[in-house]
């Protein structure tokens, strides 16, 4: 019953920054843990970052740790991914996802998914 819509993707030069947003509707946003995943051409979808409903627990993939920041604003039913120091290897379609209860990093644990937003990083 939860709908998720990502926005904020685009084309950026290496070393630049983007902020992705995900707007949720159709559920009680504050009870959901949220995650960001990405899929590059020819590759499997991979975990990027996740955050618990209270923001008390946050996980990052090693590949983005120190460069990306996940946050949420429950009053706006939104989750964000601030991406700094972008690299060409970050090029992918980025998806937000939601699950009830505890925050997880595994793709199969998430029941609700957005349509994705394209991020392209040029060298």
CSV table of N, CA and C in Angstrom, one decimal:
chain,number,residue,atom,x,y,z
A,1,UNK,N,0.8,-1.2,0.0
A,1,UNK,CA,0.0,0.0,0.0
A,1,UNK,C,0.8,1.3,0.0
A,2,UNK,N,2.2,1.1,0.2
A,2,UNK,CA,3.1,2.3,0.2
A,2,UNK,C,3.6,2.5,-1.2
A,3,UNK,N,3.5,3.8,-1.6
A,3,UNK,CA,4.1,4.3,-2.8
A,3,UNK,C,5.3,5.1,-2.6
A,4,UNK,N,6.3,4.9,-3.3
A,4,UNK,CA,7.6,5.7,-3.2
A,4,UNK,C,8.0,6.3,-4.5
A,5,UNK,N,8.4,7.5,-4.5
A,5,UNK,CA,8.8,8.2,-5.7
A,5,UNK,C,10.1,8.9,-5.5
A,6,UNK,N,11.1,8.5,-6.2
A,6,UNK,CA,12.4,9.1,-6.1
A,6,UNK,C,12.6,10.3,-7.1
A,7,UNK,N,13.4,11.3,-6.7
A,7,UNK,CA,13.7,12.4,-7.5
A,7,UNK,C,15.1,12.9,-7.2
A,8,UNK,N,15.7,13.8,-8.0
A,8,UNK,CA,17.0,14.4,-7.8
A,8,UNK,C,18.1,13.9,-8.5
A,9,UNK,N,17.9,12.8,-9.3
A,9,UNK,CA,19.0,12.3,-10.1
A,9,UNK,C,19.3,13.2,-11.3
A,10,UNK,N,20.4,12.9,-11.9
A,10,UNK,CA,20.9,13.7,-13.1
A,10,UNK,C,22.3,13.4,-13.4
A,11,UNK,N,22.9,14.3,-14.2
A,11,UNK,CA,24.3,14.2,-14.7
A,11,UNK,C,25.1,15.1,-13.9
A,12,UNK,N,26.3,14.6,-13.4
A,12,UNK,CA,27.2,15.4,-12.6
A,12,UNK,C,28.6,15.0,-12.9
A,13,UNK,N,29.5,15.9,-12.8
A,13,UNK,CA,30.9,15.6,-13.0
A,13,UNK,C,31.5,14.9,-11.8
A,14,UNK,N,32.6,14.1,-12.0
A,14,UNK,CA,33.3,13.5,-10.9
A,14,UNK,C,33.7,14.5,-9.9
A,15,UNK,N,33.5,14.2,-8.6
A,15,UNK,CA,33.8,15.1,-7.5
A,15,UNK,C,32.7,16.0,-7.1
A,16,UNK,N,31.6,16.0,-7.9
A,16,UNK,CA,30.4,16.8,-7.6
A,16,UNK,C,29.5,16.1,-6.6
A,17,UNK,N,28.3,16.8,-6.4
A,17,UNK,CA,27.4,16.3,-5.4
A,17,UNK,C,26.0,16.3,-6.0
A,18,UNK,N,25.1,15.4,-5.5
A,18,UNK,CA,23.7,15.4,-5.7
A,18,UNK,C,23.0,15.0,-4.5
A,19,UNK,N,21.7,15.4,-4.3
A,19,UNK,CA,20.9,15.0,-3.3
A,19,UNK,C,19.6,14.3,-3.8
A,20,UNK,N,19.5,13.0,-3.5
A,20,UNK,CA,18.3,12.3,-3.9
A,20,UNK,C,17.2,12.4,-2.9
A,21,UNK,N,16.0,12.5,-3.3
A,21,UNK,CA,14.8,12.5,-2.4
A,21,UNK,C,13.9,11.4,-2.7
A,22,UNK,N,13.2,10.9,-1.7
A,22,UNK,CA,12.2,9.9,-1.9
A,22,UNK,C,11.0,10.3,-1.1
A,23,UNK,N,9.8,10.5,-1.7
A,23,UNK,CA,8.6,10.8,-1.1
A,23,UNK,C,7.7,9.6,-1.0
A,24,UNK,N,7.1,9.4,0.2
A,24,UNK,CA,6.3,8.2,0.5
A,24,UNK,C,4.8,8.7,0.7
A,25,UNK,N,3.9,7.8,0.3
A,25,UNK,CA,2.5,8.0,0.5
A,25,UNK,C,1.8,6.7,0.7
A,26,UNK,N,0.6,6.7,1.2
A,26,UNK,CA,-0.2,5.4,1.4
A,26,UNK,C,0.1,4.6,2.6
A,27,UNK,N,0.9,5.1,3.5
A,27,UNK,CA,1.2,4.4,4.8
A,27,UNK,C,1.6,5.4,5.8
A,28,UNK,N,1.8,4.9,7.0
A,28,UNK,CA,2.3,5.6,8.1
A,28,UNK,C,3.9,5.6,8.1
A,29,UNK,N,4.4,6.7,7.5
A,29,UNK,CA,5.8,6.7,7.2
A,29,UNK,C,6.7,6.5,8.4
A,30,UNK,N,6.4,7.0,9.5
A,30,UNK,CA,7.3,6.9,10.7
A,30,UNK,C,7.5,5.5,11.2
A,31,UNK,N,6.7,4.5,10.8
A,31,UNK,CA,6.9,3.2,11.3
A,31,UNK,C,7.8,2.4,10.4
A,32,UNK,N,8.2,2.9,9.2
A,32,UNK,CA,9.0,2.2,8.2
A,32,UNK,C,10.4,2.5,8.3
A,33,UNK,N,11.2,1.4,8.3
A,33,UNK,CA,12.7,1.6,8.0
A,33,UNK,C,12.8,1.8,6.5
A,34,UNK,N,13.8,2.6,6.1
A,34,UNK,CA,14.0,3.0,4.7
A,34,UNK,C,15.4,2.7,4.3
A,35,UNK,N,15.5,2.3,3.0
A,35,UNK,CA,16.8,2.0,2.4
A,35,UNK,C,17.0,2.6,1.0
A,36,UNK,N,18.3,2.8,0.6
A,36,UNK,CA,18.6,3.1,-0.7
A,36,UNK,C,19.4,2.0,-1.3
A,37,UNK,N,19.1,1.6,-2.6
A,37,UNK,CA,19.8,0.6,-3.3
A,37,UNK,C,20.1,1.2,-4.7
A,38,UNK,N,21.1,0.6,-5.4
A,38,UNK,CA,21.4,1.1,-6.8
A,38,UNK,C,21.7,-0.1,-7.7
A,39,UNK,N,21.5,0.1,-9.0
A,39,UNK,CA,21.8,-0.9,-10.0
A,39,UNK,C,22.5,-0.3,-11.2
A,40,UNK,N,23.7,-0.7,-11.4
A,40,UNK,CA,24.4,-0.2,-12.6
A,40,UNK,C,24.2,-1.2,-13.8
A,41,UNK,N,24.4,-0.7,-15.0
A,41,UNK,CA,24.1,-1.6,-16.2
A,41,UNK,C,24.9,-2.9,-16.1
A,42,UNK,N,24.2,-4.0,-16.3
A,42,UNK,CA,24.9,-5.3,-16.3
A,42,UNK,C,25.2,-5.8,-15.0
A,43,UNK,N,24.9,-5.2,-13.9
A,43,UNK,CA,25.2,-5.6,-12.5
A,43,UNK,C,23.9,-5.8,-11.7
A,44,UNK,N,24.1,-6.6,-10.6
A,44,UNK,CA,23.0,-6.8,-9.7
A,44,UNK,C,22.8,-5.6,-8.8
A,45,UNK,N,21.5,-5.4,-8.4
A,45,UNK,CA,21.2,-4.4,-7.5
A,45,UNK,C,22.0,-4.5,-6.2
A,46,UNK,N,22.5,-3.4,-5.6
A,46,UNK,CA,23.3,-3.5,-4.4
A,46,UNK,C,22.8,-2.5,-3.4
A,47,UNK,N,23.1,-2.8,-2.1
A,47,UNK,CA,22.8,-2.0,-1.0
A,47,UNK,C,23.7,-0.8,-1.0
A,48,UNK,N,23.1,0.4,-0.6
A,48,UNK,CA,23.8,1.6,-0.5
A,48,UNK,C,23.8,2.2,0.9
A,49,UNK,N,22.6,2.4,1.5
A,49,UNK,CA,22.4,2.9,2.8
A,49,UNK,C,21.0,2.6,3.3
A,50,UNK,N,20.9,2.6,4.7
A,50,UNK,CA,19.6,2.3,5.3
A,50,UNK,C,19.5,3.1,6.6
A,51,UNK,N,18.2,3.4,7.0
A,51,UNK,CA,18.0,4.1,8.2
A,51,UNK,C,16.7,3.6,8.9
A,52,UNK,N,16.8,3.5,10.2
A,52,UNK,CA,15.6,3.1,11.0
A,52,UNK,C,14.6,4.1,11.1
A,53,UNK,N,13.4,3.8,11.6
A,53,UNK,CA,12.3,4.7,11.6
A,53,UNK,C,12.6,5.9,12.5
A,54,UNK,N,13.4,5.7,13.6
A,54,UNK,CA,13.7,6.8,14.5
A,54,UNK,C,15.1,7.5,14.2
A,55,UNK,N,15.8,7.0,13.1
A,55,UNK,CA,17.1,7.5,12.7
A,55,UNK,C,18.2,7.1,13.7
A,56,UNK,N,17.8,6.2,14.7
A,56,UNK,CA,18.8,5.8,15.7
A,56,UNK,C,19.8,4.8,15.1
A,57,UNK,N,19.5,4.1,14.1
A,57,UNK,CA,20.4,3.1,13.5
A,57,UNK,C,20.6,3.4,12.0
A,58,UNK,N,21.8,3.5,11.5
A,58,UNK,CA,22.1,3.8,10.1
A,58,UNK,C,23.2,2.9,9.7
A,59,UNK,N,23.1,2.4,8.4
A,59,UNK,CA,24.1,1.5,7.8
A,59,UNK,C,24.5,2.1,6.5
A,60,UNK,N,25.7,1.9,6.1
A,60,UNK,CA,26.2,2.3,4.8
A,60,UNK,C,27.1,1.2,4.2
A,61,UNK,N,27.0,1.0,2.9
A,61,UNK,CA,27.9,0.2,2.2
A,61,UNK,C,29.3,0.7,2.3
A,62,UNK,N,30.3,-0.1,2.4
A,62,UNK,CA,31.7,0.3,2.5
A,62,UNK,C,32.1,1.3,1.3
A,63,UNK,N,31.5,1.0,0.1
A,63,UNK,CA,31.9,1.8,-1.0
A,63,UNK,C,31.4,3.3,-1.0
A,64,UNK,N,30.5,3.6,-0.1
A,64,UNK,CA,30.0,4.9,0.0
A,64,UNK,C,30.2,5.6,1.3
A,65,UNK,N,30.7,4.9,2.3
A,65,UNK,CA,30.9,5.4,3.6
A,65,UNK,C,31.9,6.6,3.6
A,66,UNK,N,31.5,7.6,4.3
A,66,UNK,CA,32.3,8.8,4.3
A,66,UNK,C,32.0,9.8,3.2
A,67,UNK,N,31.2,9.4,2.2
A,67,UNK,CA,30.8,10.2,1.0
A,67,UNK,C,29.3,10.5,1.0
A,68,UNK,N,28.5,9.5,1.3
A,68,UNK,CA,27.1,9.6,1.3
A,68,UNK,C,26.5,9.7,2.7
A,69,UNK,N,25.4,10.4,2.8
A,69,UNK,CA,24.7,10.6,4.0
A,69,UNK,C,23.2,10.3,3.8
A,70,UNK,N,22.6,9.4,4.6
A,70,UNK,CA,21.2,9.1,4.5
A,70,UNK,C,20.5,9.8,5.7
A,71,UNK,N,19.4,10.4,5.4
A,71,UNK,CA,18.6,11.0,6.5
A,71,UNK,C,17.1,10.9,6.2
A,72,UNK,N,16.3,11.2,7.2
A,72,UNK,CA,14.9,11.2,6.9
A,72,UNK,C,14.2,12.3,7.7
A,73,UNK,N,13.1,12.7,7.2
A,73,UNK,CA,12.3,13.8,7.8
A,73,UNK,C,10.8,13.2,7.8
A,74,UNK,N,10.5,12.6,9.0
A,74,UNK,CA,9.2,11.9,9.1
A,74,UNK,C,8.0,12.9,8.9
A,75,UNK,N,8.1,14.1,9.3
A,75,UNK,CA,7.0,15.1,9.2
A,75,UNK,C,6.7,15.3,7.7
A,76,UNK,N,7.7,15.1,6.8
A,76,UNK,CA,7.5,15.3,5.4
A,76,UNK,C,7.4,14.0,4.6
A,77,UNK,N,7.3,12.9,5.3
A,77,UNK,CA,7.3,11.5,4.7
A,77,UNK,C,8.4,11.4,3.6
A,78,UNK,N,9.6,11.8,4.0
A,78,UNK,CA,10.6,11.8,3.0
A,78,UNK,C,11.9,11.2,3.6
A,79,UNK,N,12.7,10.6,2.7
A,79,UNK,CA,14.1,10.1,3.0
A,79,UNK,C,15.0,10.7,1.9
A,80,UNK,N,16.2,11.0,2.3
A,80,UNK,CA,17.2,11.7,1.5
A,80,UNK,C,18.5,10.9,1.4
A,81,UNK,N,19.2,11.1,0.3
A,81,UNK,CA,20.6,10.6,0.2
A,81,UNK,C,21.4,11.7,-0.4
A,82,UNK,N,22.2,12.3,0.5
A,82,UNK,CA,23.2,13.3,0.1
A,82,UNK,C,24.5,12.6,-0.4
A,83,UNK,N,24.8,12.8,-1.7
A,83,UNK,CA,26.0,12.1,-2.3
A,83,UNK,C,27.0,13.2,-2.6
A,84,UNK,N,28.2,13.1,-2.0
A,84,UNK,CA,29.3,14.0,-2.2
A,84,UNK,C,30.5,13.2,-2.8
A,85,UNK,N,31.4,13.9,-3.4
A,85,UNK,CA,32.6,13.3,-3.9
A,85,UNK,C,32.3,12.1,-4.9
A,86,UNK,N,31.3,12.4,-5.8
A,86,UNK,CA,30.9,11.3,-6.6
A,86,UNK,C,31.9,10.8,-7.6
A,87,UNK,N,31.9,9.6,-7.9
A,87,UNK,CA,32.8,8.9,-8.8
A,87,UNK,C,32.0,8.3,-9.9
A,88,UNK,N,32.7,8.0,-11.1
A,88,UNK,CA,32.0,7.3,-12.2
A,88,UNK,C,31.4,6.0,-11.8
A,89,UNK,N,32.0,5.3,-10.8
A,89,UNK,CA,31.5,4.0,-10.4
A,89,UNK,C,30.2,4.2,-9.6
A,90,UNK,N,29.8,5.4,-9.3
A,90,UNK,CA,28.5,5.6,-8.6
A,90,UNK,C,27.4,5.7,-9.6
A,91,UNK,N,27.7,5.7,-10.9
A,91,UNK,CA,26.7,5.7,-12.0
A,91,UNK,C,25.8,4.5,-11.9
A,92,UNK,N,24.5,4.8,-11.7
A,92,UNK,CA,23.5,3.7,-11.5
A,92,UNK,C,22.1,4.3,-11.5
A,93,UNK,N,21.1,3.4,-11.5
A,93,UNK,CA,19.7,3.8,-11.2
A,93,UNK,C,19.6,3.6,-9.7
A,94,UNK,N,19.2,4.6,-8.9
A,94,UNK,CA,19.1,4.6,-7.5
A,94,UNK,C,17.6,4.4,-7.1
A,95,UNK,N,17.3,3.4,-6.2
A,95,UNK,CA,16.0,3.1,-5.8
A,95,UNK,C,15.9,3.3,-4.3
A,96,UNK,N,14.8,3.9,-3.8
A,96,UNK,CA,14.5,3.8,-2.4
A,96,UNK,C,13.5,2.7,-2.1
A,97,UNK,N,13.5,2.2,-0.9
A,97,UNK,CA,12.7,1.1,-0.5
A,97,UNK,C,12.3,1.2,0.9
A,98,UNK,N,11.2,0.6,1.3
A,98,UNK,CA,10.6,0.6,2.6
A,98,UNK,C,10.2,-0.7,3.2
A,99,UNK,N,10.4,-0.9,4.5
A,99,UNK,CA,9.9,-2.1,5.2
A,99,UNK,C,9.4,-1.7,6.5
A,100,UNK,N,8.5,-2.5,7.1
A,100,UNK,CA,8.0,-2.4,8.4
A,100,UNK,C,9.1,-2.9,9.4
A,101,UNK,N,9.1,-2.4,10.6
A,101,UNK,CA,9.9,-2.9,11.7
A,101,UNK,C,11.4,-2.6,11.5
A,102,UNK,N,12.3,-3.5,11.9
A,102,UNK,CA,13.7,-3.1,12.1
A,102,UNK,C,14.4,-2.9,10.7
A,103,UNK,N,15.4,-2.0,10.8
A,103,UNK,CA,16.1,-1.7,9.6
A,103,UNK,C,17.0,-2.9,9.2
A,104,UNK,N,17.1,-3.1,7.8
A,104,UNK,CA,17.9,-4.2,7.3
A,104,UNK,C,18.7,-3.7,6.1
A,105,UNK,N,19.7,-4.5,5.7
A,105,UNK,CA,20.5,-4.1,4.6
A,105,UNK,C,20.3,-5.0,3.4
A,106,UNK,N,19.5,-6.1,3.5
A,106,UNK,CA,19.3,-7.1,2.5
A,106,UNK,C,18.1,-6.6,1.6
A,107,UNK,N,18.3,-6.7,0.3
A,107,UNK,CA,17.3,-6.3,-0.7
A,107,UNK,C,16.0,-7.0,-0.5
A,108,UNK,N,16.0,-8.3,-0.2
A,108,UNK,CA,14.8,-9.1,-0.1
A,108,UNK,C,14.0,-8.8,1.1
A,109,UNK,N,14.5,-8.1,2.0
A,109,UNK,CA,13.7,-7.7,3.2
A,109,UNK,C,12.8,-6.5,3.0
A,110,UNK,N,12.9,-5.9,1.8
A,110,UNK,CA,12.1,-4.7,1.6
A,110,UNK,C,10.9,-5.0,0.7
A,111,UNK,N,9.7,-4.6,1.1
A,111,UNK,CA,8.5,-5.0,0.4
A,111,UNK,C,8.1,-3.9,-0.6
A,112,UNK,N,8.5,-2.7,-0.4
A,112,UNK,CA,8.0,-1.5,-1.2
A,112,UNK,C,9.2,-0.8,-1.9
A,113,UNK,N,9.0,-0.5,-3.2
A,113,UNK,CA,10.1,0.1,-4.0
A,113,UNK,C,9.6,1.2,-4.8
A,114,UNK,N,10.4,2.2,-5.0
A,114,UNK,CA,10.2,3.3,-6.0
A,114,UNK,C,10.6,2.9,-7.4
A,115,UNK,N,10.4,3.8,-8.3
A,115,UNK,CA,10.6,3.5,-9.7
A,115,UNK,C,12.1,3.7,-10.1
A,116,UNK,N,12.8,4.4,-9.3
A,116,UNK,CA,14.2,4.6,-9.5
A,116,UNK,C,14.5,6.0,-10.2
A,117,UNK,N,15.7,6.5,-9.9
A,117,UNK,CA,16.1,7.7,-10.6
A,117,UNK,C,17.6,7.6,-11.0
A,118,UNK,N,17.9,8.0,-12.2
A,118,UNK,CA,19.2,7.8,-12.9
A,118,UNK,C,20.2,8.8,-12.3
A,119,UNK,N,21.3,8.3,-11.9
A,119,UNK,CA,22.5,9.1,-11.6
A,119,UNK,C,23.6,8.8,-12.5
A,120,UNK,N,24.2,9.8,-13.2
A,120,UNK,CA,25.3,9.5,-14.1
A,120,UNK,C,26.4,10.5,-13.7
A,121,UNK,N,27.6,9.9,-13.5
A,121,UNK,CA,28.8,10.7,-13.1
A,121,UNK,C,29.8,10.6,-14.2
A,122,UNK,N,30.2,11.7,-14.8
A,122,UNK,CA,31.1,11.7,-15.8
A,122,UNK,C,32.5,11.9,-15.3
A,123,UNK,N,33.5,11.4,-16.0
A,123,UNK,CA,34.9,11.5,-15.6
A,123,UNK,C,35.5,12.8,-16.1
